[in-house]
Short mmCIF file of C-alpha atoms and ligand atoms in Angstrom, two decimals:
data_model
loop_
_atom_site.label_atom_id
_atom_site.label_comp_id
_atom_site.label_asym_id
_atom_site.label_seq_id
_atom_site.Cartn_x
_atom_site.Cartn_y
_atom_site.Cartn_z
CA MET G 1 105.31 69.72 92.04
CA ASP G 2 105.34 70.44 95.95
CA LYS G 3 102.70 69.34 98.23
CA ASP G 4 100.79 72.72 99.36
CA VAL G 5 101.23 73.45 102.66
CA LYS G 6 98.22 74.54 104.72
CA ILE G 7 98.38 76.62 108.19
CA LEU G 8 96.24 77.11 110.59
CA ALA G 9 96.87 81.00 112.01
CA ILE G 10 96.16 82.85 115.09
CA GLU G 11 96.39 86.25 116.02
CA SER G 12 95.30 87.89 119.16
CA SER G 13 98.10 90.74 119.86
CA CYS G 14 95.92 93.58 120.37
CA ASP G 15 92.17 94.51 120.44
CA GLU G 16 91.11 91.59 117.01
CA THR G 17 91.01 87.71 117.87
CA SER G 18 91.48 86.18 114.26
CA ALA G 19 91.87 82.89 112.74
CA ALA G 20 92.66 82.37 109.13
CA VAL G 21 93.84 79.18 107.05
CA VAL G 22 96.18 80.00 104.18
CA VAL G 23 97.60 77.89 101.70
CA ASN G 24 101.32 78.10 100.34
CA GLY G 25 101.38 81.66 101.94
CA ARG G 26 99.33 83.36 99.69
CA GLU G 27 96.28 81.90 99.17
CA VAL G 28 93.28 82.84 101.91
CA LEU G 29 90.62 80.11 102.72
CA SER G 30 89.29 81.98 105.34
CA ASN G 31 89.84 84.43 107.35
CA ILE G 32 88.20 85.17 110.48
CA ILE G 33 88.19 88.58 112.51
CA ALA G 34 86.01 88.92 115.43
CA SER G 35 86.63 92.88 116.52
CA GLN G 36 86.62 93.95 119.97
CA ILE G 37 86.25 97.57 118.88
CA ASP G 38 82.96 98.52 120.67
CA ILE G 39 83.71 97.20 124.00
CA HIS G 40 87.30 99.53 123.74
CA THR G 41 85.25 102.42 122.50
CA LYS G 42 82.99 103.28 125.81
CA PHE G 43 86.95 103.60 127.30
CA GLY G 44 88.50 105.41 124.34
CA GLY G 45 91.09 102.98 124.41
CA VAL G 46 92.32 99.23 124.42
CA VAL G 47 92.20 97.66 127.73
CA PRO G 48 94.50 95.58 127.69
CA GLU G 49 92.63 93.24 130.92
CA VAL G 50 89.37 93.40 128.84
CA ALA G 51 91.32 92.70 125.67
CA SER G 52 92.74 88.89 127.02
CA ARG G 53 88.84 88.40 128.78
CA LYS G 54 87.19 88.86 125.07
CA HIS G 55 90.05 86.84 123.42
CA ILE G 56 89.24 83.57 125.40
CA GLU G 57 86.06 83.94 124.78
CA ALA G 58 86.30 84.30 121.44
CA ILE G 59 89.40 82.04 120.06
CA SER G 60 87.95 78.49 120.24
CA VAL G 61 84.60 79.95 118.15
CA VAL G 62 86.86 81.81 115.16
CA VAL G 63 88.87 78.75 114.80
CA LYS G 64 86.30 76.58 114.53
CA GLU G 65 84.95 78.74 112.14
CA ALA G 66 87.73 79.39 110.56
CA LEU G 67 88.00 75.92 109.66
CA GLU G 68 84.43 75.28 108.71
CA VAL G 69 84.46 78.35 105.96
CA ALA G 70 87.53 76.86 104.34
CA LYS G 71 85.83 73.24 104.30
CA ILE G 72 88.69 71.60 105.98
CA ASP G 73 89.44 69.02 109.07
CA PHE G 74 92.32 70.22 111.93
CA GLU G 75 93.59 67.33 110.46
CA ASP G 76 94.25 68.46 107.07
CA ILE G 77 96.36 71.32 108.86
CA ASP G 78 100.29 71.33 108.67
CA ALA G 79 101.18 73.76 110.94
CA VAL G 80 100.54 76.20 113.41
CA ALA G 81 101.35 79.50 112.53
CA VAL G 82 100.50 82.05 116.35
CA THR G 83 101.63 85.88 116.96
CA TYR G 84 103.67 85.61 119.76
CA GLY G 85 104.76 89.41 119.74
CA PRO G 86 104.94 91.83 119.62
CA GLY G 87 101.77 93.31 122.21
CA LEU G 88 99.80 93.23 124.86
CA VAL G 89 100.87 90.28 126.61
CA GLY G 90 97.65 89.36 128.13
CA ALA G 91 96.32 89.41 124.76
CA LEU G 92 99.27 87.35 123.61
CA LEU G 93 99.26 84.87 125.49
CA VAL G 94 95.33 83.76 125.02
CA GLY G 95 96.02 83.06 121.35
CA LEU G 96 99.53 81.47 121.84
CA GLN G 97 98.68 78.80 124.51
CA TYR G 98 95.53 77.94 122.44
CA ALA G 99 98.19 77.37 119.58
CA LYS G 100 100.33 75.45 121.85
CA GLY G 101 97.51 73.15 122.67
CA LEU G 102 96.26 72.22 119.12
CA ALA G 103 99.67 72.01 117.58
CA TYR G 104 100.89 69.60 120.73
CA ALA G 105 97.26 67.40 120.24
CA LEU G 106 97.79 67.09 116.48
CA LYS G 107 100.91 66.24 116.66
CA LYS G 108 102.06 69.44 113.90
CA PRO G 109 104.79 71.85 113.62
CA LEU G 110 104.32 75.16 115.66
CA ILE G 111 105.46 78.35 114.03
CA GLY G 112 106.27 81.81 116.01
CA VAL G 113 105.08 84.28 113.96
CA ASN G 114 106.68 88.27 115.02
CA HIS G 115 103.20 90.56 114.44
CA ILE G 116 105.30 93.00 112.14
CA GLU G 117 106.61 90.72 109.68
CA GLY G 118 103.05 89.71 109.25
CA HIS G 119 101.62 93.06 108.15
CA ILE G 120 104.45 93.03 105.86
CA SER G 121 103.44 89.62 104.38
CA ALA G 122 100.19 90.63 103.84
CA ASN G 123 101.46 92.17 100.78
CA PHE G 124 102.42 88.69 99.50
CA ILE G 125 98.68 87.82 99.66
CA GLU G 126 97.82 90.77 97.90
CA HIS G 127 100.36 90.85 95.49
CA LYS G 128 100.71 87.01 94.52
CA ASP G 129 104.08 87.73 92.68
CA LEU G 130 105.74 90.04 94.38
CA LYS G 131 109.51 88.93 96.23
CA PRO G 132 111.95 90.46 98.18
CA PRO G 133 114.27 92.33 97.59
CA PHE G 134 111.68 95.63 98.19
CA VAL G 135 111.15 98.51 100.75
CA CYS G 136 108.31 98.10 103.58
CA LEU G 137 106.57 101.01 105.02
CA VAL G 138 104.84 99.30 107.95
CA VAL G 139 102.52 101.73 109.87
CA SER G 140 100.04 100.50 112.65
CA GLY G 141 98.78 101.60 115.91
CA GLY G 142 102.07 100.46 117.66
CA HIS G 143 104.95 100.92 115.30
CA THR G 144 106.23 103.02 112.43
CA PHE G 145 109.06 101.36 110.75
CA VAL G 146 110.49 101.53 107.00
CA VAL G 147 112.46 98.73 106.25
CA TYR G 148 114.49 96.58 103.54
CA MET G 149 112.86 93.17 103.00
CA LYS G 150 115.95 91.54 101.68
CA ASP G 151 114.42 87.90 101.57
CA PHE G 152 111.49 86.09 103.51
CA GLY G 153 112.04 86.40 106.72
CA ASP G 154 114.97 88.43 106.19
CA PHE G 155 114.49 92.29 107.70
CA GLU G 156 116.65 95.78 107.88
CA VAL G 157 115.49 98.51 109.62
CA LEU G 158 116.20 101.79 108.11
CA GLY G 159 114.35 103.76 110.08
CA GLU G 160 111.60 103.61 113.45
CA THR G 161 109.92 105.99 115.33
CA ARG G 162 111.35 107.72 118.44
CA ASP G 163 108.58 108.09 120.07
CA ASP G 164 104.66 107.45 119.43
CA ALA G 165 103.79 105.44 116.40
CA ALA G 166 101.72 107.18 113.47
CA GLY G 167 98.48 105.51 114.60
CA GLU G 168 99.00 106.18 117.75
CA ALA G 169 98.73 109.77 116.71
CA PHE G 170 96.35 109.39 114.58
CA ASP G 171 94.00 107.42 117.70
CA LYS G 172 95.37 110.77 119.86
CA VAL G 173 94.67 113.80 117.69
CA ALA G 174 91.13 112.15 117.28
CA ARG G 175 90.31 112.53 121.16
CA SER G 176 91.54 115.91 121.17
CA ILE G 177 88.99 116.97 118.32
CA GLY G 178 86.22 114.52 119.42
CA LEU G 179 86.02 111.64 116.90
CA GLY G 180 86.70 109.13 119.84
CA TYR G 181 88.30 105.90 119.24
CA PRO G 182 89.89 104.29 116.58
CA GLY G 183 90.35 108.03 115.45
CA GLY G 184 92.67 107.09 112.28
CA PRO G 185 89.93 106.19 109.80
CA LYS G 186 87.55 108.87 111.45
CA ILE G 187 90.78 111.75 110.54
CA ASP G 188 90.64 110.72 107.43
CA LYS G 189 86.94 110.39 106.60
CA ILE G 190 86.57 114.49 107.98
CA SER G 191 89.82 115.10 106.30
CA LYS G 192 88.60 114.98 103.09
CA ILE G 193 86.29 118.02 103.58
CA GLY G 194 88.46 119.97 105.43
CA ASN G 195 91.22 122.57 104.17
CA GLU G 196 94.62 120.61 104.14
CA ASP G 197 97.09 124.23 104.11
CA ALA G 198 94.82 125.91 106.99
CA ILE G 199 97.28 125.67 109.70
CA LYS G 200 100.92 124.40 109.41
CA PHE G 201 102.00 122.02 111.76
CA PRO G 202 105.56 121.22 112.08
CA ARG G 203 107.11 117.64 110.28
CA ALA G 204 110.04 115.95 112.22
CA ASN G 205 112.84 116.27 109.88
CA PHE G 206 116.56 114.68 111.00
CA HIS G 207 119.20 114.81 108.97
CA GLU G 208 119.70 113.78 105.75
CA GLU G 209 120.33 110.54 105.52
CA CYS G 210 118.38 109.91 108.71
CA LEU G 211 115.03 107.85 108.27
CA ASP G 212 113.42 107.83 111.86
CA PHE G 213 110.17 109.16 112.33
CA SER G 214 108.95 111.49 115.27
CA PHE G 215 105.13 112.42 115.89
CA SER G 216 104.97 113.57 119.28
CA GLY G 217 105.76 116.68 118.16
CA VAL G 218 103.44 116.99 115.79
CA LYS G 219 100.61 116.05 117.69
CA SER G 220 101.99 117.97 121.13
CA ALA G 221 101.41 121.06 118.42
CA VAL G 222 97.65 119.65 117.67
CA LEU G 223 96.74 120.01 121.15
CA ASN G 224 98.22 123.79 121.54
CA TYR G 225 96.67 124.63 118.37
CA LEU G 226 93.24 123.63 120.60
CA ASN G 227 93.87 125.31 123.85
CA ASN G 228 94.96 128.50 122.47
CA LYS G 229 92.25 128.39 120.10
CA ALA G 230 89.51 127.09 122.85
CA MET G 231 91.39 129.73 125.64
CA LYS G 232 90.71 132.69 122.64
CA GLU G 233 86.92 132.14 122.76
CA GLU G 234 87.61 130.70 118.72
CA ILE G 235 85.70 128.49 116.55
CA ILE G 236 87.88 125.19 115.73
CA VAL G 237 87.24 123.89 112.30
CA ALA G 238 87.90 120.05 113.24
CA GLU G 239 87.84 119.39 109.72
CA ASP G 240 90.89 121.87 108.86
CA VAL G 241 93.00 120.31 111.71
CA ALA G 242 92.43 117.09 110.80
CA ALA G 243 93.40 117.84 107.40
CA SER G 244 96.58 119.91 108.13
CA PHE G 245 97.76 116.96 111.16
CA GLN G 246 97.13 114.38 108.40
CA LYS G 247 98.98 116.58 105.70
CA ALA G 248 101.95 116.59 108.08
CA VAL G 249 102.34 113.49 109.03
CA VAL G 250 101.47 111.88 105.20
CA GLY G 251 104.41 113.81 104.28
CA VAL G 252 106.89 112.09 106.29
CA LEU G 253 106.11 108.79 105.86
CA VAL G 254 106.28 109.47 101.72
CA ASP G 255 109.11 111.91 101.96
CA ASN G 256 111.18 108.06 104.28
CA ALA G 257 109.75 105.68 102.17
CA ILE G 258 111.22 107.43 98.99
CA LYS G 259 114.48 108.50 100.44
CA ALA G 260 114.58 104.78 101.52
CA CYS G 261 113.85 102.74 98.22
CA LYS G 262 117.02 105.35 96.50
CA ILE G 263 118.92 104.30 99.67
CA LYS G 264 118.62 100.70 98.36
CA LYS G 265 118.46 101.11 94.64
CA VAL G 266 114.89 99.55 94.71
CA ASP G 267 112.09 100.16 92.67
CA LYS G 268 109.33 98.80 94.69
CA ILE G 269 107.42 99.34 97.97
CA ALA G 270 104.91 97.61 100.08
CA ILE G 271 103.14 99.67 102.20
CA ALA G 272 101.73 97.22 105.98
CA GLY G 273 99.79 98.13 108.81
CA GLY G 274 96.47 99.89 109.60
CA VAL G 275 97.62 103.68 108.68
CA ALA G 276 97.96 102.01 105.03
CA SER G 277 94.31 102.74 104.65
CA ASN G 278 94.56 105.92 104.76
CA SER G 279 93.25 107.87 101.48
CA SER G 280 95.52 110.59 101.95
CA LEU G 281 98.65 108.14 102.32
CA ARG G 282 98.41 105.86 99.50
CA LYS G 283 97.26 108.92 96.98
CA THR G 284 100.25 110.68 98.08
CA MET G 285 102.88 107.24 97.70
CA ILE G 286 101.35 106.55 94.36
CA GLU G 287 101.47 109.82 93.27
CA GLU G 288 105.52 110.18 94.11
CA GLY G 289 106.47 107.05 93.60
CA ASN G 290 105.26 107.30 90.12
CA LYS G 291 106.98 110.88 89.71
CA ASN G 292 110.63 108.62 91.20
CA GLY G 293 109.74 105.71 88.83
CA ILE G 294 108.92 103.31 91.99
CA GLU G 295 106.42 100.60 92.22
CA VAL G 296 103.81 101.27 95.35
CA LEU G 297 101.95 98.35 96.65
CA PHE G 298 98.83 97.88 99.27
CA PRO G 299 97.54 95.25 100.36
CA ALA G 300 93.48 95.39 100.48
CA PRO G 301 92.36 97.56 103.31
CA ILE G 302 90.58 94.38 104.96
CA LEU G 303 94.50 93.17 105.39
CA CYS G 304 96.03 96.40 106.21
CA THR G 305 94.08 96.09 109.72
CA ASP G 306 94.98 93.10 112.56
CA ASN G 307 93.64 89.71 111.00
CA ALA G 308 95.66 86.02 110.87
CA ALA G 309 95.87 85.71 107.25
CA MET G 310 99.03 87.91 107.26
CA ILE G 311 100.19 85.92 109.98
CA GLY G 312 99.34 82.25 108.48
CA SER G 313 101.33 84.03 105.19
CA ALA G 314 104.47 85.25 107.32
CA GLY G 315 103.88 81.80 108.87
CA TYR G 316 104.48 79.95 105.79
CA PHE G 317 107.90 81.21 104.72
CA GLU G 318 109.30 80.73 108.29
CA TYR G 319 107.74 76.82 108.11
CA LYS G 320 109.64 77.14 104.61
CA LYS G 321 112.85 77.75 106.08
CA GLY G 322 112.52 75.38 109.24
CA ARG G 323 111.71 77.59 111.64
CA VAL G 324 109.88 75.51 114.38
CA ALA G 325 109.32 76.81 117.38
CA SER G 326 108.98 75.31 120.59
CA ILE G 327 106.11 74.12 122.77
CA LYS G 328 107.81 76.29 125.47
CA LEU G 329 107.10 79.56 123.04
CA ASN G 330 106.21 82.45 125.35
CA ALA G 331 105.50 85.13 124.11
CA ILE G 332 107.63 88.95 124.11
CA PRO G 333 105.18 92.04 124.05
CA ASN G 334 108.26 93.83 123.27
CA LEU G 335 109.84 91.70 120.60
CA LYS G 336 111.92 93.35 117.92
CA LEU G 337 111.01 93.01 114.02
CA GLY G 338 113.64 90.21 112.83
CA GLU G 339 114.42 89.19 115.84
CA ARG G 340 113.80 85.12 117.18
O1 KG4 R 401 97.74 97.39 112.59
P1 KG4 R 401 96.74 97.67 113.29
O2 KG4 R 401 95.01 97.35 112.78
O3 KG4 R 401 96.90 97.86 114.39
C1 KG4 R 401 98.22 97.49 114.98
O4 KG4 R 401 99.02 96.42 115.22
O5 KG4 R 401 98.42 98.43 115.85
O6 KG4 R 401 96.47 99.04 113.09
C2 KG4 R 401 95.20 100.06 113.85
C3 KG4 R 401 95.88 101.89 113.55
C4 KG4 R 401 94.88 102.55 114.13
O7 KG4 R 401 95.70 103.33 114.92
C5 KG4 R 401 93.88 103.10 113.44
O8 KG4 R 401 93.50 104.33 113.72
C6 KG4 R 401 95.17 103.17 112.64
O9 KG4 R 401 95.49 102.07 111.79
N1 KG4 R 401 93.99 103.53 110.95
C7 KG4 R 401 94.52 104.35 109.96
C8 KG4 R 401 93.04 104.27 109.16
N2 KG4 R 401 92.33 103.12 109.65
C9 KG4 R 401 93.14 102.17 110.65
N3 KG4 R 401 95.00 105.64 110.39
C10 KG4 R 401 94.46 106.93 109.38
N4 KG4 R 401 93.74 106.35 108.52
C11 KG4 R 401 93.22 105.45 108.41
N5 KG4 R 401 91.97 105.28 107.31
ZN1 ZN R 402 99.20 95.63 113.83
#
């Protein structure tokens, strides 16, 4: 039997400083997340300069805690995995420099991980027997992709957003109806008591085979609706606006996800990223999956938002493929999926 591989993983691409210890890409010994949400809420969104400073303050504390909770020492780890893109450059650099310093001092391999591949890998932690091929819908604050995962670390992008990411649209619409940051969970919550058929917001549909997304149209439609109502001094029912907007976004996400499974002839789809916590997306995806004979998989909510355990999982599969990074590894803010 192969020796267990213990990866110390670090994530700092946006507003969460996280460190985790993951065994063989599937078993999480610790997953420490220091969130900066409270600070950024005051500004209505993530302030990059503030994020970098907060990462610097938190990084050594979360790494120390990750080892303590995992009950291991630095010497026990086999490799250091770190997110090197995509994300905010200043934020990425904090985790990356720390990881490089550690790998160098400990004489352990350094593994560079793509943040989006990390989100997809959260499914390998949640579903212990999950193996490619499958389709994955990645929906986060910065990205929206539908991908075909052919093998571990081998992706084909089938569709992506042409403008806003799904989570970004949730956050912007939430701000316009006065819900604050981060808006996704708040829209999700108030939509439960809203009428999703109250307002017909547009859905961007490209030609039949195209699996791309666009959310700027629905976002503008919500803003126009709110402006019109305000001008006419009519009452705005925030719950109905939220539920109708959510229905439009979820409808497009689910349609493209099911289409992708049919095109690739697979009967399994994994959902990933912060928006994968959305209750309407979960419910609609499962219903449509059942109708089409497709198994729908989600990670637990704690593995959907940014965390280092998912980086440790993706890092393990990179490590197994011998993809070790050089100490010169740099942050790539716009790193593409599958690019190395
Ligand atoms: O994956 P993530 O933590 O960070 C990025 O890599 O972007 O995703 C954060 C995004 C935010 O836009 C947030 O509003 C959204 O995920 N989100 C949700 C929900 N929970 C988080 N969107 C809709 N419904 C939710 N329940
Ligand atoms: Zn993310």
